[in-house]
Coordinates of C-alpha atoms in Angstrom, one line a residue:
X1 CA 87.2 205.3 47.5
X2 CA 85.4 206.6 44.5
X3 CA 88.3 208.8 43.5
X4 CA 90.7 206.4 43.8
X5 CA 88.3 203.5 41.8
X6 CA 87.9 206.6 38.9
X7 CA 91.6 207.1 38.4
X8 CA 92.0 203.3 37.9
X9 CA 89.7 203.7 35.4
X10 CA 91.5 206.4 33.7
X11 CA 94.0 204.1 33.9
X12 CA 92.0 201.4 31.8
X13 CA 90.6 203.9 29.6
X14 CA 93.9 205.7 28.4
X15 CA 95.7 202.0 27.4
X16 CA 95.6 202.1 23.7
X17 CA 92.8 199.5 22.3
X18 CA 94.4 199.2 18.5
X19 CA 98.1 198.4 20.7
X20 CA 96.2 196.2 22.9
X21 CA 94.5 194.3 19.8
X22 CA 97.5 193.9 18.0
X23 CA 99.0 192.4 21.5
X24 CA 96.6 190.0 21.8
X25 CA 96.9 189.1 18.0
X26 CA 101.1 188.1 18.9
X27 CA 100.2 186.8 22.1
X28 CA 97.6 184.2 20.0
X29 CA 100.2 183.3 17.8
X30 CA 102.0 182.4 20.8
X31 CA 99.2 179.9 22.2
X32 CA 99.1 178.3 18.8
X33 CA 102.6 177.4 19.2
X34 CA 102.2 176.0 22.4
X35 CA 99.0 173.9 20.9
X36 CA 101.4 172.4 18.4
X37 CA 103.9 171.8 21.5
X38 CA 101.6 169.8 23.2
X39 CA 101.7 172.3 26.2
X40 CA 98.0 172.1 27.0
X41 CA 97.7 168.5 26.8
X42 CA 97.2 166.2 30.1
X43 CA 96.6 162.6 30.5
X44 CA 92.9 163.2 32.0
X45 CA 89.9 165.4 31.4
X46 CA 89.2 167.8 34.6
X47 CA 86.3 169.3 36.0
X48 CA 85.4 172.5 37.8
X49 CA 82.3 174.6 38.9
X50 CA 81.8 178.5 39.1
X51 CA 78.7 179.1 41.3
X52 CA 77.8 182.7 41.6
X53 CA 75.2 183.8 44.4
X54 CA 73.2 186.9 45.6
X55 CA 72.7 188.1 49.3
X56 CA 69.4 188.5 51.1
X57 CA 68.0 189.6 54.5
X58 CA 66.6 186.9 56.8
X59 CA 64.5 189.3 58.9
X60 CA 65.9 188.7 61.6
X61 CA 66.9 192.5 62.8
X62 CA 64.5 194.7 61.8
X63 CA 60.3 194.3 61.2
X64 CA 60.4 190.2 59.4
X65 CA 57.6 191.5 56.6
X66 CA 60.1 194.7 55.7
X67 CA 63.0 192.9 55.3
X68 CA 62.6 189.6 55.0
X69 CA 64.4 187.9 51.6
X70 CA 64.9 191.7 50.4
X71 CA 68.4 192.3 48.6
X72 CA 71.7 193.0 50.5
X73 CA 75.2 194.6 49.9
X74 CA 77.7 192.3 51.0
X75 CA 80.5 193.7 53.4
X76 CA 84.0 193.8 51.5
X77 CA 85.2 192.4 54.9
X78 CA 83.1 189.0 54.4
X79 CA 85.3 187.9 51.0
X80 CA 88.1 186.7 52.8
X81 CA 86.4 185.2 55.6
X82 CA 84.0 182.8 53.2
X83 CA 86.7 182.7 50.5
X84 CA 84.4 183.6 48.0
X85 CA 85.1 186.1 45.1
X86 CA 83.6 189.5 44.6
X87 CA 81.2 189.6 41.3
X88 CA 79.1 192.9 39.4
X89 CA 77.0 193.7 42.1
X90 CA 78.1 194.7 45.9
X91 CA 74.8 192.4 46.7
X92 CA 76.9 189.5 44.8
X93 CA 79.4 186.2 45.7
X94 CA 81.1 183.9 43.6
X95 CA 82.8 180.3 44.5
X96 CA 85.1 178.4 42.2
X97 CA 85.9 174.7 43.2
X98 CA 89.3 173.6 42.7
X99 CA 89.4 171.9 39.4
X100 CA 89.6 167.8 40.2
X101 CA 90.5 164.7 37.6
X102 CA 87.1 163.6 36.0
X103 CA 86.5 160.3 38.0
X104 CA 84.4 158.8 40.8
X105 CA 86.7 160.8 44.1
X106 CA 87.1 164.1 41.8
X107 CA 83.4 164.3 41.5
X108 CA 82.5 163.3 45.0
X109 CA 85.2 166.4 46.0
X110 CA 83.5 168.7 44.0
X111 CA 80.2 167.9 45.5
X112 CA 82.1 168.1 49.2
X113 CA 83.7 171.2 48.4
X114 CA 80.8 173.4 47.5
X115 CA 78.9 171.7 50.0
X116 CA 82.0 172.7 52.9
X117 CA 82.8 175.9 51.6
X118 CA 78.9 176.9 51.3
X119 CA 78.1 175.8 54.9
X120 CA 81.8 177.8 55.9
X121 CA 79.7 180.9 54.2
X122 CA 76.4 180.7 55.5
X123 CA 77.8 180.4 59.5
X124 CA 79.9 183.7 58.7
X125 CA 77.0 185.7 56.8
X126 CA 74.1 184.3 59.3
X127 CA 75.9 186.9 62.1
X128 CA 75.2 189.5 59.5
X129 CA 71.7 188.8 59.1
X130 CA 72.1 187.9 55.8
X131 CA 72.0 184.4 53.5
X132 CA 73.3 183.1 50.8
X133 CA 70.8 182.7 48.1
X134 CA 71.2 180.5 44.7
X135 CA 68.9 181.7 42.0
X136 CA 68.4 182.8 39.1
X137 CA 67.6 186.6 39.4
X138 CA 66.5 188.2 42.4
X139 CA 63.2 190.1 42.6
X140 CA 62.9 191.7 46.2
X141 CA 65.2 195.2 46.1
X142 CA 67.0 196.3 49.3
X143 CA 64.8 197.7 51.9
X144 CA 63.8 201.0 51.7
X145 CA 65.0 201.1 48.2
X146 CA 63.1 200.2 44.9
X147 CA 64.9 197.7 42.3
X148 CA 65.6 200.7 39.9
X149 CA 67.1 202.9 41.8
X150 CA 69.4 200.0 42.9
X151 CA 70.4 199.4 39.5
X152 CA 70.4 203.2 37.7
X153 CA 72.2 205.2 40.6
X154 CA 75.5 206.2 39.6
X155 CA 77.9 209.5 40.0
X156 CA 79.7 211.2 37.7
X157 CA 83.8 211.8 38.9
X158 CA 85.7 214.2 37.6
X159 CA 89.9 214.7 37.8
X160 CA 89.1 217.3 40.0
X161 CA 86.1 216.5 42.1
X162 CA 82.7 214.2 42.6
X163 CA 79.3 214.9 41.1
X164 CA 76.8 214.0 43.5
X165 CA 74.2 213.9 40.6
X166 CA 73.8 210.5 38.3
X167 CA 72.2 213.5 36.1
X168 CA 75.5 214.9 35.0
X169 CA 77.0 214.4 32.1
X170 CA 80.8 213.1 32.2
X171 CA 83.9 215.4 30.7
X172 CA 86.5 215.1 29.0
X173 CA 87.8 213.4 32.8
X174 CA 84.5 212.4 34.0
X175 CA 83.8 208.4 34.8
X176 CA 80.8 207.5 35.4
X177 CA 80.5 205.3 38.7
X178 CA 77.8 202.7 39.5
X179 CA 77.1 203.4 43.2
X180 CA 76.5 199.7 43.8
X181 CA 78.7 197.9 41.4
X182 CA 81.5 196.1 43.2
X183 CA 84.8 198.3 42.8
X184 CA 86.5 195.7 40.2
X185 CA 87.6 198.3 37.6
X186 CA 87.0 196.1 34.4
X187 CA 83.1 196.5 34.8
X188 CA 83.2 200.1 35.4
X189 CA 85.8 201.0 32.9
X190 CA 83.0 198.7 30.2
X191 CA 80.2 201.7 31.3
X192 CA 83.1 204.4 30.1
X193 CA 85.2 203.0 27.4
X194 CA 82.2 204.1 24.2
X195 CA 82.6 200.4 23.3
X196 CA 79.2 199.8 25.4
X197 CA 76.9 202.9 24.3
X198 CA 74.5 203.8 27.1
X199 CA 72.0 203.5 27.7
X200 CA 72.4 199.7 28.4
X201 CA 68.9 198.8 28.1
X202 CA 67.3 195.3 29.1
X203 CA 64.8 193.5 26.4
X204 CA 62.5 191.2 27.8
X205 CA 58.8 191.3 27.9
X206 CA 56.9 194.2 29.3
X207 CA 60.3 195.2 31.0
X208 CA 61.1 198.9 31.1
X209 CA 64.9 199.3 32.2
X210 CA 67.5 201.7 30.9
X211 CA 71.2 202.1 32.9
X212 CA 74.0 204.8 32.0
X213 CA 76.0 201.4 33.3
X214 CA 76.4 197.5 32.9
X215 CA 74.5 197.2 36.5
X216 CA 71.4 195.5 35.2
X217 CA 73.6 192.3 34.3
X218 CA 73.8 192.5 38.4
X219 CA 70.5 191.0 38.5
X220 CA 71.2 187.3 37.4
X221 CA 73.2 184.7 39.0
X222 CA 74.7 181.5 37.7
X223 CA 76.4 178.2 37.6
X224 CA 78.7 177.5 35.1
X225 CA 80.6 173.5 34.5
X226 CA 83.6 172.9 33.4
X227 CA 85.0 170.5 31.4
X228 CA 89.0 170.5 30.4
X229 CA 89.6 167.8 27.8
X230 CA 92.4 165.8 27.7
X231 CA 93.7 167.1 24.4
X232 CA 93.6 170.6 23.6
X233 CA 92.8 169.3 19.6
X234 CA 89.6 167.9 20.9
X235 CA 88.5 170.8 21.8
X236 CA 86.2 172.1 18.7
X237 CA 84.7 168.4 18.8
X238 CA 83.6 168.7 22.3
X239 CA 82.6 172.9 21.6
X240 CA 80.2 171.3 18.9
X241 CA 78.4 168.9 21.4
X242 CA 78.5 171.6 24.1
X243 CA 76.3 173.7 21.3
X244 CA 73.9 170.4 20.8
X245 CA 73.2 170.1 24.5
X246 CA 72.9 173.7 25.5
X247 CA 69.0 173.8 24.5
X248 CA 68.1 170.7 26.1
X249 CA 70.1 171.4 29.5
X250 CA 68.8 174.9 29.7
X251 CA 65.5 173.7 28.9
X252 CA 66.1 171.4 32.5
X253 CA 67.5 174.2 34.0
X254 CA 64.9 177.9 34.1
X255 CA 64.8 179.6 37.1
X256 CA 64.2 183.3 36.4
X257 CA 61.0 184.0 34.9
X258 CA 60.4 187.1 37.0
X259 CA 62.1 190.2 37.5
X260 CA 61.6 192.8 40.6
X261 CA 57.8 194.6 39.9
X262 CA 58.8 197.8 39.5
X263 CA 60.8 197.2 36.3
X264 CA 57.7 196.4 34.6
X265 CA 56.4 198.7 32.3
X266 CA 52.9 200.8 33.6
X267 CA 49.8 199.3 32.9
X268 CA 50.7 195.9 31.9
X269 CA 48.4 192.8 33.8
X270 CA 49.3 190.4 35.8
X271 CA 48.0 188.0 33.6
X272 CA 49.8 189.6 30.3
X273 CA 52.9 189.5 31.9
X274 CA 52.9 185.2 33.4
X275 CA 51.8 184.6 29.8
X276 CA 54.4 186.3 28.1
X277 CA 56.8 185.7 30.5
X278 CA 60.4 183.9 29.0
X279 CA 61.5 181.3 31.3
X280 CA 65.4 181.7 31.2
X281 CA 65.6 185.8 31.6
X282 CA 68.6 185.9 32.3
X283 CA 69.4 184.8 29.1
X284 CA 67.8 188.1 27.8
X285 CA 69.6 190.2 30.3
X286 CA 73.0 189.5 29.7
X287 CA 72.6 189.8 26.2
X288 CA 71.2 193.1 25.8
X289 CA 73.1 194.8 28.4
X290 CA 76.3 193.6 26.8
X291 CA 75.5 194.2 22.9
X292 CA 74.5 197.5 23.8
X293 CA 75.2 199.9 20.5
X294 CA 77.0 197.9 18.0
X295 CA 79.2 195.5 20.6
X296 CA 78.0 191.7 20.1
X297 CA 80.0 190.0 22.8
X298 CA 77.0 187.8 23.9
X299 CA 76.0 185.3 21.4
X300 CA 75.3 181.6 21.0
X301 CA 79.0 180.9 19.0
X302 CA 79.4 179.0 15.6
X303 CA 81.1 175.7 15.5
X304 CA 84.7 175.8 15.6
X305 CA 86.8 173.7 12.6
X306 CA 90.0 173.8 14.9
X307 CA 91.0 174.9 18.0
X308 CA 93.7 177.5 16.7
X309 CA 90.3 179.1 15.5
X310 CA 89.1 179.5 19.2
X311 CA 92.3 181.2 19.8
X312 CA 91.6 183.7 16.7
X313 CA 88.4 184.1 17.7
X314 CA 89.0 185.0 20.9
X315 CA 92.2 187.4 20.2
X316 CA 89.8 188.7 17.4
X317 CA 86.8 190.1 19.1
X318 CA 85.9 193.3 19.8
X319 CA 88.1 194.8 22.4
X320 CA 85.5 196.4 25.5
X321 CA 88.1 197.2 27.5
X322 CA 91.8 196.7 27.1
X323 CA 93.1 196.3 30.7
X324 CA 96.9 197.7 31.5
X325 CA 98.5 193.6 31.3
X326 CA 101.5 193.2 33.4
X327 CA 103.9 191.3 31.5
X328 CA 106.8 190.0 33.6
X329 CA 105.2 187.5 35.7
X330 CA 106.3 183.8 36.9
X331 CA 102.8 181.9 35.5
X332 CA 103.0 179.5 32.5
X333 CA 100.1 181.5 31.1
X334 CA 102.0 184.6 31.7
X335 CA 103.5 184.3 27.9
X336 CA 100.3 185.1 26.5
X337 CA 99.3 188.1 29.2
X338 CA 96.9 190.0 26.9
X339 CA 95.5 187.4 25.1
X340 CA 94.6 186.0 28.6
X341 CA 92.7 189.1 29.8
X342 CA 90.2 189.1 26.7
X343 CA 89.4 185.8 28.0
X344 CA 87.2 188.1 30.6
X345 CA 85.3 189.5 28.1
X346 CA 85.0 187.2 25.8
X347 CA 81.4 186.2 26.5
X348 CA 79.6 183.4 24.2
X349 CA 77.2 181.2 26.0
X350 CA 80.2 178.6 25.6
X351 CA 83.6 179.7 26.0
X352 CA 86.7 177.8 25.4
X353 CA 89.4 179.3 27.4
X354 CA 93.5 178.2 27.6
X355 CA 95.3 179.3 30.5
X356 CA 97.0 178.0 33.8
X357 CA 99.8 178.9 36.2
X358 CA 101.7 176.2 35.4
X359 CA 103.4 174.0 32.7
X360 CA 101.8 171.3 34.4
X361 CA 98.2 172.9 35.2
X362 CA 98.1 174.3 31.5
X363 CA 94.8 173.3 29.7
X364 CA 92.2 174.1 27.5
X365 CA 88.9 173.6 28.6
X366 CA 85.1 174.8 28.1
X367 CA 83.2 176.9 30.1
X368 CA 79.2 175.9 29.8
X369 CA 77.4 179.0 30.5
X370 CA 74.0 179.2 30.0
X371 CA 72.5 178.0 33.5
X372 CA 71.2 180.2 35.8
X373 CA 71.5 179.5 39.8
X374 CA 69.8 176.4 41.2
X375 CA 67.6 175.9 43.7
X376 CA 70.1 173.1 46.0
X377 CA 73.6 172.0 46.0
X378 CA 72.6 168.7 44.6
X379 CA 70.8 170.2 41.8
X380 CA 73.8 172.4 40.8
X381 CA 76.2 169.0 41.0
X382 CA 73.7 167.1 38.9
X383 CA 74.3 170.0 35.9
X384 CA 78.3 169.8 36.3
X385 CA 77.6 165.8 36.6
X386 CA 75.4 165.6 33.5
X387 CA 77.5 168.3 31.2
X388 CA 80.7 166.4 32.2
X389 CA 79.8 163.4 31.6
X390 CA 78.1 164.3 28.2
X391 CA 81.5 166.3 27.1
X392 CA 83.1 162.3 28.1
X393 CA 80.6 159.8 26.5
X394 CA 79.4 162.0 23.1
X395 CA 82.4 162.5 21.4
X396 CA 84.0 158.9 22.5
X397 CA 80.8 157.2 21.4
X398 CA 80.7 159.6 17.9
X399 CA 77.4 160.3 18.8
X400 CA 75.2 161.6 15.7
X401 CA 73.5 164.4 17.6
X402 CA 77.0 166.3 16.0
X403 CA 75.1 166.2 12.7
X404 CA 72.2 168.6 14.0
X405 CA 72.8 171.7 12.1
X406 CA 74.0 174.6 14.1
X407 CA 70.7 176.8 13.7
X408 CA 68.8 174.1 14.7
X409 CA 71.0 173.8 17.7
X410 CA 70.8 177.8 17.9
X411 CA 67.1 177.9 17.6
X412 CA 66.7 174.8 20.6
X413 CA 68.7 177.7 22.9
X414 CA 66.4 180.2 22.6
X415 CA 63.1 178.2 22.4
X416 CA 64.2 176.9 25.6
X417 CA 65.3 180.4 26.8
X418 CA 61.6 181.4 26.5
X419 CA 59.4 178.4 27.3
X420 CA 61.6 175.8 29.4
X421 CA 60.5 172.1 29.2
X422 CA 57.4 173.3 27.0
X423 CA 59.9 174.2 24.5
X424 CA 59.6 172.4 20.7
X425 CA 63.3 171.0 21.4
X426 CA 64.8 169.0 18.5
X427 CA 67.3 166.2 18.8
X428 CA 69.0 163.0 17.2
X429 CA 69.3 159.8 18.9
X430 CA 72.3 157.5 19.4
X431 CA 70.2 155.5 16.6
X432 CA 70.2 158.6 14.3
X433 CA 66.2 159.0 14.9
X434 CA 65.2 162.6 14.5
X435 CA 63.0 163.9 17.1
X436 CA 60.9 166.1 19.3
X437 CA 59.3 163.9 21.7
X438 CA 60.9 165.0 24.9
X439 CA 60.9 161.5 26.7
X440 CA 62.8 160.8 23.7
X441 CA 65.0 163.4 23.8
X442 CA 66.0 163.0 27.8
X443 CA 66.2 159.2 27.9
X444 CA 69.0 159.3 25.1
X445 CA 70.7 162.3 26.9
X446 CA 70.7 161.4 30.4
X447 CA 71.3 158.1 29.7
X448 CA 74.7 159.0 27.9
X449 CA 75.2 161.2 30.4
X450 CA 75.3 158.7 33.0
X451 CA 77.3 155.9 30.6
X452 CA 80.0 159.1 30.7
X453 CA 80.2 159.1 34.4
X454 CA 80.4 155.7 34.5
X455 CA 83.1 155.7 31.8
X456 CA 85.0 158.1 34.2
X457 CA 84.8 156.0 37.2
X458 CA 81.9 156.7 39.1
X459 CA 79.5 153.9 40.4
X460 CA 76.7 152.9 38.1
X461 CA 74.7 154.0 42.1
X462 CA 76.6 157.3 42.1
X463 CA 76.0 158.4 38.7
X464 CA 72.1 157.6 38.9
X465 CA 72.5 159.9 42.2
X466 CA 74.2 162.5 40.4
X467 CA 71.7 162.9 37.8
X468 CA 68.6 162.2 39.8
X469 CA 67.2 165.7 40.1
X470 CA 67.2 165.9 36.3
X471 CA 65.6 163.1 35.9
X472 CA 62.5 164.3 38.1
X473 CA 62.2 167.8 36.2
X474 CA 61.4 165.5 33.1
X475 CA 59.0 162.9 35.0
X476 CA 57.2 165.6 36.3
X477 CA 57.7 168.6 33.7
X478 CA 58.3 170.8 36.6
X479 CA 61.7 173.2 36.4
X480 CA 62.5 175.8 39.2
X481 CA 61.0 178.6 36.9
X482 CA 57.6 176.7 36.4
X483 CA 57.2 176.0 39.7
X484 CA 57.6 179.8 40.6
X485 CA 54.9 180.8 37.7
X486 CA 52.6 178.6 38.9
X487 CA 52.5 180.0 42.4
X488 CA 52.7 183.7 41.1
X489 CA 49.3 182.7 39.0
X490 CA 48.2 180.9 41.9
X491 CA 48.3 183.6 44.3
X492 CA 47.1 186.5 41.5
X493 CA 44.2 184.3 41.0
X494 CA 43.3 184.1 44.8
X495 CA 43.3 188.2 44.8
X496 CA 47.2 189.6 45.0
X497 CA 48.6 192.0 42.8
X498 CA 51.3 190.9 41.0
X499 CA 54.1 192.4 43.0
X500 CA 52.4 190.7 46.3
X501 CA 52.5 187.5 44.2
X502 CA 56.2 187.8 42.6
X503 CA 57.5 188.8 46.4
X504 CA 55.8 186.1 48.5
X505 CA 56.4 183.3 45.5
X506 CA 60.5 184.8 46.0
X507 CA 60.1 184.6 49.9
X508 CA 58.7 181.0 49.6
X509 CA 61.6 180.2 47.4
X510 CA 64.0 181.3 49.8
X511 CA 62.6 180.0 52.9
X512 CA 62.7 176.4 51.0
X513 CA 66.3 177.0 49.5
X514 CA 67.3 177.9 53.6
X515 CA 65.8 174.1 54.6
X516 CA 67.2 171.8 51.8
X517 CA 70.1 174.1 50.1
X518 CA 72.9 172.0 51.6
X519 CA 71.4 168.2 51.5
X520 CA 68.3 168.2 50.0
X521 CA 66.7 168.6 46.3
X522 CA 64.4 170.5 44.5
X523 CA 62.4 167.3 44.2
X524 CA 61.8 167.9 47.8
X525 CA 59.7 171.0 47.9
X526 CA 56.4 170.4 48.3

């Protein structure tokens, strides 16, 4: 298997990136054409949800305390039986909804359909001893294994034969293979192509992690909303909003303040550690790994001026790995082949993408990327509830928050990045009131939130559903990553060390997420 995954990477590694740039700079002229065509315009905006998850033991078939909640490799076998999508990590799982129409029934099917095709999931992986977990990061390696040895092991394969040692150094014909990265060749061709330089190292607080691969960016999980507008010329209008609310929804949203124990550095506290702790590390994660060397694919984006600017500066960045395109196929977005594979590594914390199989399912949307894993199905839906319905009700009201400068709008991303709802957030009313009161700040954006789902067709009753679990993070300044600090100081105050602490805080997490995941909300944990 390894041989055969190291000669497709060969095959990546040998396409010509200058040839494949210069492709993806036609294939862009040939979107913008399309734009002036009309070709991804649609009478309705559209919604859709990628939800990423990780697997973990339930204890159930070995000794509860060794195994219990500890990290799991997913058999390739299960994919096709949950109909979920392989991600990074062999311990990962993706689902991605089937895009609806923006309106009452499409969001009440995209609630069902996670909700149907998560319960589908958790019947098949129960009979494997294994569940489904939604979260930010996970903390709790595989059994017998420590978290950095998960993450570091890797072989070296040559044309000829396989090293054995993740000490040697590759050839001329060497690739360098993640043992447990999933065999999808475009993130093991990113470890070899010299666009990456190893080491990939992670920078976060007290964290001491260096990979020869991009494996470490297997330790976060992730929901991501999103929006398709009904005009493609919209689109840099609704990219600068998407910029104003990504502080304030991340700020909502923290869940990983914690990584596994061991990838602390030696002889850091317990008590150094919770207070310098970010809230959001994933946020820190995925951009180091990825702007390893002198690559910066990971970055909060500038506004746009007009949407054949996304398209340049998506055919215009840096080329990681310039995958072999097939270029005779039957899809609508098959006349722009290259172009559409840099979509996957074109990673800003908001992307807009163009794309679809079809004339008539041809659009230009936004993907909203900064939120890690949530702690229940209805907390995930009230994130694609309250980001759709924002992207609907900001840019038809002409909301002012559009005038809050980008760095200010920068700077709210990565305040709330490190402290969560304790962040000094700045915001602009529908009034035009500058401010940084955070009662303030959430009444005008949830309330426009809601007045966007209501503009869309939901129920004044559904849309104050929808958004419910948001609205009880800000009562009660409680987020999914606060609530795990506080236990973790909890427990190190009553005597644990802090890897006792970080485990059973993860273990309580999961054993609540088993109870309420489908129906309930994090409101309900006690």
């Amino acid at each position: 298997m390894e041989r055969t995954l190291a000669d497709r990477v060969r095959e990546v590694l040998a396409v010509d990136a200058d040839e494949f740039a210069q492709q993806a700079a036609q294939d862009a002229e040939v979107v913008k054409s399309l734009l002036r065509d009309g070709a991804f315009d649609n009478h309705r905006s559209v919604v859709g949800l990628e939800y990423e998850f990780y697997a973990a033991a339930d204890g159930r078939w070995a000794d509860e305390e060794a195994t219990d909640c500890t990290l799991m490799r997913v058999p390739r076998r299960l994919f096709d039986l949950i109909d979920f999508e392989k991600e990074l990590g062999l311990h990962n799982a993706e689902m991605t909804t089937s895009p609806q129409p923006f309106n009452g029934y499409g969001m009440a099917a995209q609630a069902a359909e996670v909700r149907s095709h998560l319960q589908n999931a958790r019947d098949c992986t129960k009979a494997e001893g294994m569940r489904l977990v939604s979260d930010g990061i996970w903390t709790i390696p595989p059994a017998g294994e420590t978290a950095r040895e998960y993450l570091t092991d890797s072989v070296v394969v040559s044309a000829e034969q396989s090293s054995a040692s993740n000490r040697a150094e590759p050839g001329d014909d060497g690739v360098r293979v993640a043992v447990n990265m999933s065999d999808a060749v475009r993130y093991h061709a990113m470890s070899n192509s010299g666009a990456i330089d190893p080491p990939m190292t992670v920078d976060a607080p007290h964290v001491d992690l260096e990979a020869d691969t991009v494996m470490p960016e297997s330790l976060i999980t992730s929901i991501q909303p999103h929006y398709q507008m009904s005009r493609a010329t919209d689109l840099p209008r609704h990219h600068t909003y998407a910029l104003r609310i990504a502080g304030p929804l991340l700020a909502l949203g923290v869940n990983a303040p914690f990584f596994p124990p061991d990838l602390y550095a030696d002889g850091v506290d317990a008590e150094t550690i919770l207070e310098d702790a970010y809230m959001e590390h994933r946020i820190a994660v995925f951009e180091s790994v990825l702007n390893a060397g002198s690559a910066e694919k990971v970055t909060f984006p500038q506004d746009l001026g007009t949407v054949e600017q996304a398209v340049d500066r998506i055919a215009g960045d840096d080329v990681v790995v310039p995958i072999p395109v097939e270029e005779d196929g039957d899809r609508f977005d098959d006349q722009f082949p290259t172009f559409r594979a840099k979509h996957g590594t074109y990673w800003r914390w908001v992307r807009p993408v163009f794309g679809g199989a079809t004339r008539s399912a041809a659009n230009a949307r936004i993907e909203f990327r900064p939120l890690p894993g949530q702690p229940t199905v209805s907390d995930t839906v009230a994130f694609l509830a309250a980001f759709a319905g924002l992207m609907e009700q900001l840019p038809r009201q002409g909301h002012p928050v559009d005038e809050l400068d980008w760095a200010t709008a920068e700077s709210n991303f990565y305040a709330a990045m490190r402290e969560g709802l304790d962040a000094d957030l700045r915001w602009i009313t529908s009034d035009g009131e500058h401010t940084t009161d955070i009662d303030v700040l959430y009444d005008d954006l949830l309330e426009h939130a809601s007045a966007g789902l209501q503009a869309a067709g939901c129920s004044e009753a559904a849309a104050e559903e929808y958004l419910a679990p948001l609205w009880y993070r800000v009562d009660e300044r409680v987020t999914p990553a606060s609530w795990k600090v506080d236990r973790v100081r909890s427990r190190v105050a009553d005597g644990d060390s802090f890897a006792d602490a970080v485990t059973a805080t993860k273990r309580e997490y999961v054993h609540e997420q088993g109870a309420s995941l489908l129906q309930g909300t994090f409101a309900d944990w006690d």
